[in-house]
């Protein structure tokens, strides 16, 4: 096993209408103090976690950090020197052999000097917030970039030696039609990023668009959001076109050319340990999960006065661990190995799958169970709920 590190950068240039993340639009003057706080949290994490009641397993002492993920927010807004400073703090604090360092970047933030500095800092994987190739959809959702920015950014990244890119697309954006979705997929496939994430629009009250949809209003182009059935069709079309273009569908939302699965995210799905640093970042030791407070100004202040930023701490019981195995296992198309779970948890969970198997929602292959491909567009939370 190895250790992953996630760094949360909760700043954006604007608030996209569908976004339900804890991110803020702040003056760039707040970036440097935030980065200083993250560096300090990394270097002093042991003492602060101890103060919060976190008990780190001794086995973690020998783990090597091999993946780092800068997520947000829009971490590509930071000065590259800030990113390098946080990577230096990781290298100085942990045993590390960084094999995969990912930066989430919005297309309009990619410039030659920045890209060269990212590569020099060891950032060789860019998770690109493309979302759509339709300017109508991008404009309606408040995105800062346009289709042309995607085409402008790619050669800049390649010139800097960064070829390992992942593109995000969202099915279900306002004004999306079957034709515009097909076109976004075609353009993406032409650009051939090694990794692709396909998300379905989330409707919840945490975003402007979601809350407008829930109350039946028309602001934020809510009346132009495709139906659930159209979204499911879009997802299935993505599966078909991406498979034909040589992408393996390996997780509900993720597709990769051979050898380009996300090493960092795999740790989340396999319940491997990771530390999260920054406001709102989550961590998992294998035994406990904890999360930092969300407000970035409070976070900076808390770190400055030597306190712990941890706000929630939970020790995972055996039954919770098993629930997590089921939920995360069914997200992966390789499925769940019931024999392995029986060895670890000492109980047979065959019975829990029978109803779903009978209704054709699950497939079984020896001791492996997995979601039936034609039902992948249904949230796997629904499946897990039905197994309880
Ligand atoms: S750029 Fe990403 S994190 Fe920032 S507001 Fe838009 S969707 Fe949310």
mmCIF file of C-alpha atoms and ligand atoms in Angstrom:
data_model
loop_
_atom_site.group_PDB
_atom_site.id
_atom_site.type_symbol
_atom_site.label_atom_id
_atom_site.label_comp_id
_atom_site.label_asym_id
_atom_site.label_seq_id
_atom_site.Cartn_x
_atom_site.Cartn_y
_atom_site.Cartn_z
ATOM 1 C CA UNK A 1 0.000 0.000 0.000
ATOM 2 C CA UNK A 2 1.037 3.616 -0.383
ATOM 3 C CA UNK A 3 -0.267 6.966 0.786
ATOM 4 C CA UNK A 4 -2.065 9.650 -1.240
ATOM 5 C CA UNK A 5 -2.212 13.351 -0.459
ATOM 6 C CA UNK A 6 -5.057 15.635 -1.477
ATOM 7 C CA UNK A 7 -4.693 19.416 -1.269
ATOM 8 C CA UNK A 8 -7.838 21.507 -1.384
ATOM 9 C CA UNK A 9 -7.629 24.949 -3.017
ATOM 10 C CA UNK A 10 -11.108 26.432 -2.474
ATOM 11 C CA UNK A 11 -10.812 29.491 -4.753
ATOM 12 C CA UNK A 12 -12.496 30.161 -8.095
ATOM 13 C CA UNK A 13 -12.811 33.092 -10.493
ATOM 14 C CA UNK A 14 -16.585 32.835 -10.481
ATOM 15 C CA UNK A 15 -19.307 30.564 -9.126
ATOM 16 C CA UNK A 16 -20.641 28.137 -11.729
ATOM 17 C CA UNK A 17 -24.404 27.768 -11.483
ATOM 18 C CA UNK A 18 -24.335 23.978 -10.966
ATOM 19 C CA UNK A 19 -21.514 23.974 -8.403
ATOM 20 C CA UNK A 20 -22.261 22.633 -4.926
ATOM 21 C CA UNK A 21 -18.676 22.730 -3.637
ATOM 22 C CA UNK A 22 -17.493 24.917 -0.758
ATOM 23 C CA UNK A 23 -15.522 27.312 -2.920
ATOM 24 C CA UNK A 24 -15.303 31.081 -2.931
ATOM 25 C CA UNK A 25 -14.420 33.944 -5.224
ATOM 26 C CA UNK A 26 -11.798 35.902 -3.261
ATOM 27 C CA UNK A 27 -9.054 38.441 -3.877
ATOM 28 C CA UNK A 28 -5.797 36.863 -5.070
ATOM 29 C CA UNK A 29 -4.188 38.554 -2.045
ATOM 30 C CA UNK A 30 -5.638 35.692 0.011
ATOM 31 C CA UNK A 31 -3.809 32.965 -1.934
ATOM 32 C CA UNK A 32 -0.351 33.338 -0.320
ATOM 33 C CA UNK A 33 -1.573 33.203 3.333
ATOM 34 C CA UNK A 34 -3.667 30.162 2.450
ATOM 35 C CA UNK A 35 -0.695 28.369 0.884
ATOM 36 C CA UNK A 36 1.471 29.218 3.917
ATOM 37 C CA UNK A 37 -1.214 27.675 6.157
ATOM 38 C CA UNK A 38 -1.381 24.489 4.063
ATOM 39 C CA UNK A 39 2.409 24.139 4.180
ATOM 40 C CA UNK A 40 2.285 24.534 7.941
ATOM 41 C CA UNK A 41 -0.556 22.031 8.268
ATOM 42 C CA UNK A 42 1.459 19.491 6.245
ATOM 43 C CA UNK A 43 4.609 19.966 8.306
ATOM 44 C CA UNK A 44 2.808 19.889 11.665
ATOM 45 C CA UNK A 45 0.071 17.391 10.808
ATOM 46 C CA UNK A 46 1.022 14.821 13.456
ATOM 47 C CA UNK A 47 0.651 17.134 16.448
ATOM 48 C CA UNK A 48 -2.568 18.703 15.164
ATOM 49 C CA UNK A 49 -4.150 15.328 14.382
ATOM 50 C CA UNK A 50 -3.172 14.055 17.823
ATOM 51 C CA UNK A 51 -4.886 17.118 19.362
ATOM 52 C CA UNK A 52 -8.014 16.335 17.350
ATOM 53 C CA UNK A 53 -8.146 12.756 18.695
ATOM 54 C CA UNK A 54 -6.920 11.077 15.514
ATOM 55 C CA UNK A 55 -4.870 7.942 16.169
ATOM 56 C CA UNK A 56 -2.577 7.280 13.247
ATOM 57 C CA UNK A 57 -1.806 3.578 12.728
ATOM 58 C CA UNK A 58 1.932 2.920 13.063
ATOM 59 C CA UNK A 59 1.776 1.133 9.698
ATOM 60 C CA UNK A 60 1.351 4.562 8.071
ATOM 61 C CA UNK A 61 4.857 5.540 9.224
ATOM 62 C CA UNK A 62 6.401 3.332 6.583
ATOM 63 C CA UNK A 63 4.027 4.281 3.757
ATOM 64 C CA UNK A 64 5.456 6.164 0.835
ATOM 65 C CA UNK A 65 3.511 9.077 -0.640
ATOM 66 C CA UNK A 66 3.246 8.341 -4.339
ATOM 67 C CA UNK A 67 0.255 10.432 -5.476
ATOM 68 C CA UNK A 68 -0.675 14.071 -4.890
ATOM 69 C CA UNK A 69 -3.879 15.681 -6.126
ATOM 70 C CA UNK A 70 -4.459 19.455 -6.145
ATOM 71 C CA UNK A 71 -8.237 19.847 -6.303
ATOM 72 C CA UNK A 72 -10.714 22.608 -5.767
ATOM 73 C CA UNK A 73 -11.876 25.060 -6.584
ATOM 74 C CA UNK A 74 -9.417 26.059 -9.277
ATOM 75 C CA UNK A 75 -5.886 25.314 -8.039
ATOM 76 C CA UNK A 76 -4.435 26.365 -11.412
ATOM 77 C CA UNK A 77 -5.199 29.980 -10.348
ATOM 78 C CA UNK A 78 -2.355 29.823 -7.820
ATOM 79 C CA UNK A 79 1.108 31.040 -8.667
ATOM 80 C CA UNK A 80 3.101 27.919 -9.680
ATOM 81 C CA UNK A 81 5.599 28.822 -6.930
ATOM 82 C CA UNK A 82 2.762 28.227 -4.442
ATOM 83 C CA UNK A 83 2.159 24.742 -5.833
ATOM 84 C CA UNK A 84 5.873 23.990 -5.703
ATOM 85 C CA UNK A 85 6.007 25.216 -2.103
ATOM 86 C CA UNK A 86 3.278 22.761 -1.075
ATOM 87 C CA UNK A 87 4.994 19.911 -2.923
ATOM 88 C CA UNK A 88 8.258 20.799 -1.156
ATOM 89 C CA UNK A 89 6.462 20.641 2.196
ATOM 90 C CA UNK A 90 5.221 17.140 1.276
ATOM 91 C CA UNK A 91 8.683 15.998 0.174
ATOM 92 C CA UNK A 92 10.243 17.333 3.385
ATOM 93 C CA UNK A 93 7.595 15.812 5.690
ATOM 94 C CA UNK A 94 6.846 12.388 4.203
ATOM 95 C CA UNK A 95 8.804 9.600 2.602
ATOM 96 C CA UNK A 96 7.845 10.183 -1.017
ATOM 97 C CA UNK A 97 8.296 8.908 -4.519
ATOM 98 C CA UNK A 98 5.824 11.015 -6.438
ATOM 99 C CA UNK A 99 4.575 8.969 -9.382
ATOM 100 C CA UNK A 100 1.395 10.910 -10.130
ATOM 101 C CA UNK A 101 0.908 14.593 -9.305
ATOM 102 C CA UNK A 102 -2.385 15.947 -10.638
ATOM 103 C CA UNK A 103 -3.526 19.554 -10.896
ATOM 104 C CA UNK A 104 -7.128 20.490 -11.633
ATOM 105 C CA UNK A 105 -6.976 23.296 -14.188
ATOM 106 C CA UNK A 106 -9.577 25.324 -16.014
ATOM 107 C CA UNK A 107 -8.757 25.815 -19.703
ATOM 108 C CA UNK A 108 -8.617 29.618 -19.539
ATOM 109 C CA UNK A 109 -5.909 29.508 -16.843
ATOM 110 C CA UNK A 110 -3.408 27.596 -19.003
ATOM 111 C CA UNK A 111 -0.521 29.815 -20.173
ATOM 112 C CA UNK A 112 2.947 28.854 -21.479
ATOM 113 C CA UNK A 113 4.917 30.098 -18.453
ATOM 114 C CA UNK A 114 2.554 28.488 -15.976
ATOM 115 C CA UNK A 115 2.508 25.170 -17.818
ATOM 116 C CA UNK A 116 6.318 25.092 -17.995
ATOM 117 C CA UNK A 117 6.494 25.867 -14.257
ATOM 118 C CA UNK A 118 3.956 23.114 -13.472
ATOM 119 C CA UNK A 119 6.032 20.574 -15.362
ATOM 120 C CA UNK A 120 9.256 21.766 -13.681
ATOM 121 C CA UNK A 121 7.566 21.360 -10.275
ATOM 122 C CA UNK A 122 6.756 17.728 -11.107
ATOM 123 C CA UNK A 123 3.090 18.249 -12.035
ATOM 124 C CA UNK A 124 2.699 15.986 -15.047
ATOM 125 C CA UNK A 125 -1.042 15.266 -14.986
ATOM 126 C CA UNK A 126 -3.719 17.896 -15.629
ATOM 127 C CA UNK A 127 -7.378 17.277 -14.825
ATOM 128 C CA UNK A 128 -9.045 19.643 -17.202
ATOM 129 C CA UNK A 129 -12.437 21.193 -16.362
ATOM 130 C CA UNK A 130 -13.741 21.083 -19.953
ATOM 131 C CA UNK A 131 -17.410 20.258 -19.095
ATOM 132 C CA UNK A 132 -18.683 20.916 -22.653
ATOM 133 C CA UNK A 133 -17.539 21.974 -26.118
ATOM 134 C CA UNK A 134 -20.702 24.064 -26.580
ATOM 135 C CA UNK A 135 -20.308 27.778 -25.873
ATOM 136 C CA UNK A 136 -24.066 28.065 -25.256
ATOM 137 C CA UNK A 137 -23.852 25.481 -22.452
ATOM 138 C CA UNK A 138 -20.630 26.947 -21.021
ATOM 139 C CA UNK A 139 -22.100 30.458 -20.974
ATOM 140 C CA UNK A 140 -25.396 29.337 -19.437
ATOM 141 C CA UNK A 141 -23.604 27.670 -16.522
ATOM 142 C CA UNK A 142 -21.286 30.600 -15.792
ATOM 143 C CA UNK A 143 -18.073 28.910 -16.892
ATOM 144 C CA UNK A 144 -15.210 31.300 -17.648
ATOM 145 C CA UNK A 145 -13.805 29.385 -20.626
ATOM 146 C CA UNK A 146 -15.138 28.820 -24.117
ATOM 147 C CA UNK A 147 -14.555 26.030 -26.634
ATOM 148 C CA UNK A 148 -11.642 27.947 -28.222
ATOM 149 C CA UNK A 149 -9.800 27.995 -24.862
ATOM 150 C CA UNK A 150 -9.707 24.188 -24.828
ATOM 151 C CA UNK A 151 -8.020 24.146 -28.246
ATOM 152 C CA UNK A 152 -5.668 26.961 -27.210
ATOM 153 C CA UNK A 153 -4.602 25.181 -24.012
ATOM 154 C CA UNK A 154 -3.766 21.734 -25.377
ATOM 155 C CA UNK A 155 -0.698 22.705 -27.467
ATOM 156 C CA UNK A 156 0.576 24.795 -24.544
ATOM 157 C CA UNK A 157 0.454 21.747 -22.273
ATOM 158 C CA UNK A 158 2.076 19.554 -24.904
ATOM 159 C CA UNK A 159 4.822 22.144 -25.475
ATOM 160 C CA UNK A 160 5.512 21.985 -21.711
ATOM 161 C CA UNK A 161 5.783 18.191 -21.914
ATOM 162 C CA UNK A 162 2.428 17.512 -20.236
ATOM 163 C CA UNK A 163 0.541 14.842 -22.175
ATOM 164 C CA UNK A 164 -1.230 13.069 -19.325
ATOM 165 C CA UNK A 165 -4.554 14.909 -19.289
ATOM 166 C CA UNK A 166 -8.013 14.034 -18.056
ATOM 167 C CA UNK A 167 -11.081 15.809 -19.470
ATOM 168 C CA UNK A 168 -14.303 16.248 -17.476
ATOM 169 C CA UNK A 169 -17.627 16.443 -19.306
ATOM 170 C CA UNK A 170 -21.045 16.969 -17.684
ATOM 171 C CA UNK A 171 -24.179 15.356 -19.106
ATOM 172 C CA UNK A 172 -27.336 17.326 -18.384
ATOM 173 C CA UNK A 173 -26.163 20.952 -18.640
ATOM 174 C CA UNK A 174 -28.840 23.513 -19.543
ATOM 175 C CA UNK A 175 -29.386 23.787 -23.342
ATOM 176 C CA UNK A 176 -27.638 20.452 -23.931
ATOM 177 C CA UNK A 177 -29.236 18.489 -26.781
ATOM 178 C CA UNK A 178 -28.493 14.956 -28.012
ATOM 179 C CA UNK A 179 -26.638 16.608 -30.934
ATOM 180 C CA UNK A 180 -24.547 18.981 -28.807
ATOM 181 C CA UNK A 181 -23.647 16.141 -26.427
ATOM 182 C CA UNK A 182 -22.658 13.895 -29.324
ATOM 183 C CA UNK A 183 -20.534 16.735 -30.678
ATOM 184 C CA UNK A 184 -18.788 17.305 -27.315
ATOM 185 C CA UNK A 185 -17.922 13.616 -27.175
ATOM 186 C CA UNK A 186 -16.671 13.662 -30.788
ATOM 187 C CA UNK A 187 -14.461 16.688 -30.176
ATOM 188 C CA UNK A 188 -13.101 15.157 -26.966
ATOM 189 C CA UNK A 189 -12.296 11.892 -28.743
ATOM 190 C CA UNK A 190 -10.497 13.823 -31.506
ATOM 191 C CA UNK A 191 -8.282 15.502 -28.884
ATOM 192 C CA UNK A 192 -7.650 12.035 -27.378
ATOM 193 C CA UNK A 193 -6.900 12.781 -23.711
ATOM 194 C CA UNK A 194 -5.731 9.556 -22.018
ATOM 195 C CA UNK A 195 -8.392 9.870 -19.295
ATOM 196 C CA UNK A 196 -12.018 11.045 -19.276
ATOM 197 C CA UNK A 197 -14.539 11.643 -16.488
ATOM 198 C CA UNK A 198 -18.242 11.807 -17.342
ATOM 199 C CA UNK A 199 -20.491 13.294 -14.673
ATOM 200 C CA UNK A 200 -24.260 13.655 -14.577
ATOM 201 C CA UNK A 201 -25.608 17.037 -13.493
ATOM 202 C CA UNK A 202 -26.319 16.883 -9.763
ATOM 203 C CA UNK A 203 -29.534 18.463 -8.653
ATOM 204 C CA UNK A 204 -29.436 19.531 -5.028
ATOM 205 C CA UNK A 205 -30.051 22.694 -3.117
ATOM 206 C CA UNK A 206 -26.304 23.287 -2.682
ATOM 207 C CA UNK A 207 -26.067 24.962 -6.101
ATOM 208 C CA UNK A 208 -27.926 27.934 -7.645
ATOM 209 C CA UNK A 209 -29.179 25.793 -10.517
ATOM 210 C CA UNK A 210 -30.061 22.819 -8.317
ATOM 211 C CA UNK A 211 -32.125 24.840 -5.881
ATOM 212 C CA UNK A 212 -33.869 26.616 -8.790
ATOM 213 C CA UNK A 213 -34.731 23.242 -10.333
ATOM 214 C CA UNK A 214 -36.028 21.931 -7.006
ATOM 215 C CA UNK A 215 -38.371 24.893 -6.631
ATOM 216 C CA UNK A 216 -39.515 24.647 -10.258
ATOM 217 C CA UNK A 217 -38.165 28.054 -11.281
ATOM 218 C CA UNK A 218 -36.613 29.235 -14.541
ATOM 219 C CA UNK A 219 -33.553 31.225 -13.416
ATOM 220 C CA UNK A 220 -30.095 29.924 -14.407
ATOM 221 C CA UNK A 221 -31.645 28.341 -17.538
ATOM 222 C CA UNK A 222 -33.286 25.771 -15.236
ATOM 223 C CA UNK A 223 -36.107 25.238 -17.731
ATOM 224 C CA UNK A 224 -33.521 24.188 -20.366
ATOM 225 C CA UNK A 225 -32.102 21.289 -18.311
ATOM 226 C CA UNK A 226 -32.533 17.923 -20.083
ATOM 227 C CA UNK A 227 -34.744 15.263 -18.499
ATOM 228 C CA UNK A 228 -33.355 12.413 -16.364
ATOM 229 C CA UNK A 229 -34.025 10.015 -19.228
ATOM 230 C CA UNK A 230 -32.085 12.226 -21.650
ATOM 231 C CA UNK A 231 -29.185 12.336 -19.165
ATOM 232 C CA UNK A 232 -29.164 8.537 -18.882
ATOM 233 C CA UNK A 233 -29.113 8.311 -22.686
ATOM 234 C CA UNK A 234 -26.219 10.773 -22.816
ATOM 235 C CA UNK A 235 -24.297 8.656 -20.328
ATOM 236 C CA UNK A 236 -24.921 5.499 -22.340
ATOM 237 C CA UNK A 237 -23.845 7.240 -25.557
ATOM 238 C CA UNK A 238 -20.613 8.292 -23.822
ATOM 239 C CA UNK A 239 -19.973 4.672 -22.830
ATOM 240 C CA UNK A 240 -20.501 3.503 -26.396
ATOM 241 C CA UNK A 241 -18.389 6.178 -28.134
ATOM 242 C CA UNK A 242 -15.567 6.059 -25.594
ATOM 243 C CA UNK A 243 -15.367 2.256 -25.749
ATOM 244 C CA UNK A 244 -15.156 2.448 -29.552
ATOM 245 C CA UNK A 245 -12.325 4.991 -29.179
ATOM 246 C CA UNK A 246 -10.278 2.615 -26.990
ATOM 247 C CA UNK A 247 -11.182 3.836 -23.510
ATOM 248 C CA UNK A 248 -11.750 1.301 -20.760
ATOM 249 C CA UNK A 249 -14.712 2.118 -18.518
ATOM 250 C CA UNK A 250 -13.218 1.294 -15.106
ATOM 251 C CA UNK A 251 -15.328 3.275 -12.640
ATOM 252 C CA UNK A 252 -18.880 4.630 -12.880
ATOM 253 C CA UNK A 253 -17.663 8.093 -13.916
ATOM 254 C CA UNK A 254 -14.211 7.283 -15.269
ATOM 255 C CA UNK A 255 -12.712 6.015 -18.517
ATOM 256 C CA UNK A 256 -9.052 5.563 -19.440
ATOM 257 C CA UNK A 257 -6.770 4.467 -22.215
ATOM 258 C CA UNK A 258 -4.695 1.435 -21.109
ATOM 259 C CA UNK A 259 -2.277 2.362 -18.318
ATOM 260 C CA UNK A 260 -3.892 5.745 -17.543
ATOM 261 C CA UNK A 261 -6.344 4.932 -14.716
ATOM 262 C CA UNK A 262 -6.170 7.544 -11.957
ATOM 263 C CA UNK A 263 -3.747 6.180 -9.360
ATOM 264 C CA UNK A 264 -4.800 8.736 -6.773
ATOM 265 C CA UNK A 265 -8.550 8.252 -7.046
ATOM 266 C CA UNK A 266 -8.066 4.484 -6.978
ATOM 267 C CA UNK A 267 -7.019 4.905 -3.350
ATOM 268 C CA UNK A 268 -10.460 6.329 -2.517
ATOM 269 C CA UNK A 269 -12.280 3.452 -4.222
ATOM 270 C CA UNK A 270 -10.051 0.818 -2.627
ATOM 271 C CA UNK A 271 -10.228 2.277 0.881
ATOM 272 C CA UNK A 272 -6.512 2.969 0.952
ATOM 273 C CA UNK A 273 -5.193 5.731 3.223
ATOM 274 C CA UNK A 274 -4.894 9.360 2.183
ATOM 275 C CA UNK A 275 -4.317 12.666 3.947
ATOM 276 C CA UNK A 276 -6.211 15.786 2.924
ATOM 277 C CA UNK A 277 -4.815 19.249 3.681
ATOM 278 C CA UNK A 278 -6.531 22.613 3.355
ATOM 279 C CA UNK A 279 -10.006 23.960 4.147
ATOM 280 C CA UNK A 280 -12.677 21.256 3.929
ATOM 281 C CA UNK A 281 -10.200 18.495 3.006
ATOM 282 C CA UNK A 282 -11.086 14.914 3.984
ATOM 283 C CA UNK A 283 -8.703 12.186 5.184
ATOM 284 C CA UNK A 284 -8.797 8.449 5.847
ATOM 285 C CA UNK A 285 -6.278 6.445 7.861
ATOM 286 C CA UNK A 286 -7.812 3.011 7.289
ATOM 287 C CA UNK A 287 -9.478 3.203 10.730
ATOM 288 C CA UNK A 288 -10.760 6.763 11.002
ATOM 289 C CA UNK A 289 -12.128 9.414 8.673
ATOM 290 C CA UNK A 290 -11.821 13.117 9.457
ATOM 291 C CA UNK A 291 -12.512 16.432 7.748
ATOM 292 C CA UNK A 292 -11.243 19.993 8.135
ATOM 293 C CA UNK A 293 -13.562 22.968 8.599
ATOM 294 C CA UNK A 294 -14.702 24.494 5.297
ATOM 295 C CA UNK A 295 -14.270 28.225 5.740
ATOM 296 C CA UNK A 296 -10.908 29.184 4.236
ATOM 297 C CA UNK A 297 -10.434 32.360 6.326
ATOM 298 C CA UNK A 298 -11.155 30.418 9.544
ATOM 299 C CA UNK A 299 -8.792 27.689 8.361
ATOM 300 C CA UNK A 300 -5.903 30.159 7.892
ATOM 301 C CA UNK A 301 -6.576 31.670 11.315
ATOM 302 C CA UNK A 302 -6.822 28.262 13.010
ATOM 303 C CA UNK A 303 -3.502 27.150 11.578
ATOM 304 C CA UNK A 304 -1.854 30.475 12.483
ATOM 305 C CA UNK A 305 -2.757 30.119 16.184
ATOM 306 C CA UNK A 306 -1.557 26.507 16.326
ATOM 307 C CA UNK A 307 -4.966 24.838 16.656
ATOM 308 C CA UNK A 308 -6.289 21.831 14.771
ATOM 309 C CA UNK A 309 -8.468 22.471 11.689
ATOM 310 C CA UNK A 310 -10.205 19.093 12.082
ATOM 311 C CA UNK A 311 -13.950 19.577 12.532
ATOM 312 C CA UNK A 312 -15.355 16.052 12.115
ATOM 313 C CA UNK A 313 -13.800 12.784 13.211
ATOM 314 C CA UNK A 314 -15.334 9.348 12.894
ATOM 315 C CA UNK A 315 -13.961 5.954 13.823
ATOM 316 C CA UNK A 316 -15.201 3.486 11.229
ATOM 317 C CA UNK A 317 -16.948 0.429 12.689
ATOM 318 C CA UNK A 318 -16.704 -2.977 11.028
ATOM 319 C CA UNK A 319 -20.239 -2.705 9.672
ATOM 320 C CA UNK A 320 -19.533 0.791 8.282
ATOM 321 C CA UNK A 321 -16.343 -0.518 6.663
ATOM 322 C CA UNK A 322 -18.329 -3.262 4.980
ATOM 323 C CA UNK A 323 -20.933 -0.735 3.733
ATOM 324 C CA UNK A 324 -18.092 1.335 2.285
ATOM 325 C CA UNK A 325 -16.662 -1.745 0.562
ATOM 326 C CA UNK A 326 -20.034 -2.374 -1.094
ATOM 327 C CA UNK A 327 -20.647 1.223 -2.101
ATOM 328 C CA UNK A 328 -17.118 1.805 -3.418
ATOM 329 C CA UNK A 329 -16.792 -1.693 -4.880
ATOM 330 C CA UNK A 330 -19.911 -1.318 -6.996
ATOM 331 C CA UNK A 331 -18.578 1.957 -8.407
ATOM 332 C CA UNK A 332 -15.728 0.006 -9.995
ATOM 333 C CA UNK A 333 -16.588 -2.003 -13.061
ATOM 334 C CA UNK A 334 -14.274 -4.790 -11.904
ATOM 335 C CA UNK A 335 -16.882 -5.321 -9.158
ATOM 336 C CA UNK A 336 -16.645 -6.768 -5.656
ATOM 337 C CA UNK A 337 -14.846 -9.984 -4.768
ATOM 338 C CA UNK A 338 -17.156 -11.587 -2.210
ATOM 339 C CA UNK A 339 -14.469 -14.133 -1.254
ATOM 340 C CA UNK A 340 -12.069 -11.333 -0.302
ATOM 341 C CA UNK A 341 -14.749 -9.592 1.782
ATOM 342 C CA UNK A 342 -15.623 -12.832 3.517
ATOM 343 C CA UNK A 343 -11.929 -13.335 4.403
ATOM 344 C CA UNK A 344 -11.636 -9.805 5.785
ATOM 345 C CA UNK A 345 -14.975 -9.462 7.564
ATOM 346 C CA UNK A 346 -15.562 -13.107 8.471
ATOM 347 C CA UNK A 347 -19.173 -13.129 7.290
ATOM 348 C CA UNK A 348 -20.986 -14.151 4.162
ATOM 349 C CA UNK A 349 -22.821 -11.315 2.418
ATOM 350 C CA UNK A 350 -24.221 -13.401 -0.414
ATOM 351 C CA UNK A 351 -27.788 -12.920 0.821
ATOM 352 C CA UNK A 352 -27.594 -9.164 0.465
ATOM 353 C CA UNK A 353 -27.242 -9.439 -3.304
ATOM 354 C CA UNK A 354 -29.985 -11.902 -4.063
ATOM 355 C CA UNK A 355 -32.857 -9.457 -4.605
ATOM 356 C CA UNK A 356 -30.747 -7.320 -6.912
ATOM 357 C CA UNK A 357 -29.477 -10.326 -8.816
ATOM 358 C CA UNK A 358 -32.982 -11.651 -9.324
ATOM 359 C CA UNK A 359 -34.091 -8.296 -10.739
ATOM 360 C CA UNK A 360 -31.137 -8.269 -13.167
ATOM 361 C CA UNK A 361 -29.447 -5.222 -11.673
ATOM 362 C CA UNK A 362 -26.327 -7.164 -10.705
ATOM 363 C CA UNK A 363 -24.190 -9.702 -12.545
ATOM 364 C CA UNK A 364 -22.256 -12.510 -10.927
ATOM 365 C CA UNK A 365 -19.077 -14.108 -12.224
ATOM 366 C CA UNK A 366 -17.817 -16.711 -9.727
ATOM 367 C CA UNK A 367 -17.182 -14.809 -6.503
ATOM 368 C CA UNK A 368 -17.314 -11.407 -8.289
ATOM 369 C CA UNK A 369 -20.472 -9.283 -8.335
ATOM 370 C CA UNK A 370 -20.806 -6.106 -10.354
ATOM 371 C CA UNK A 371 -23.465 -3.720 -11.595
ATOM 372 C CA UNK A 372 -25.044 -4.879 -14.849
ATOM 373 C CA UNK A 373 -23.716 -2.500 -17.553
ATOM 374 C CA UNK A 374 -27.175 -1.447 -18.753
ATOM 375 C CA UNK A 375 -27.998 -0.153 -15.269
ATOM 376 C CA UNK A 376 -24.808 1.824 -14.691
ATOM 377 C CA UNK A 377 -26.558 5.159 -15.130
ATOM 378 C CA UNK A 378 -28.578 4.502 -11.966
ATOM 379 C CA UNK A 379 -26.766 5.854 -8.948
ATOM 380 C CA UNK A 380 -25.065 3.022 -7.145
ATOM 381 C CA UNK A 381 -26.233 4.596 -3.881
ATOM 382 C CA UNK A 382 -29.657 3.305 -4.915
ATOM 383 C CA UNK A 383 -28.244 -0.194 -5.238
ATOM 384 C CA UNK A 384 -26.557 -0.113 -1.856
ATOM 385 C CA UNK A 385 -29.725 1.226 -0.261
ATOM 386 C CA UNK A 386 -31.678 -1.684 -1.707
ATOM 387 C CA UNK A 387 -29.177 -4.158 -0.236
ATOM 388 C CA UNK A 388 -29.732 -2.983 3.331
HETATM 389 S S1 LIG B 1 -14.743 26.143 -11.327
HETATM 390 FE FE1 LIG B 1 -15.362 24.153 -10.428
HETATM 391 S S2 LIG B 1 -15.198 24.449 -8.202
HETATM 392 FE FE2 LIG B 1 -15.169 26.492 -9.152
HETATM 393 S S3 LIG B 1 -17.296 27.187 -9.093
HETATM 394 FE FE3 LIG B 1 -16.977 26.216 -11.103
HETATM 395 S S4 LIG B 1 -17.577 24.070 -10.781
HETATM 396 FE FE4 LIG B 1 -17.303 24.968 -8.742
#
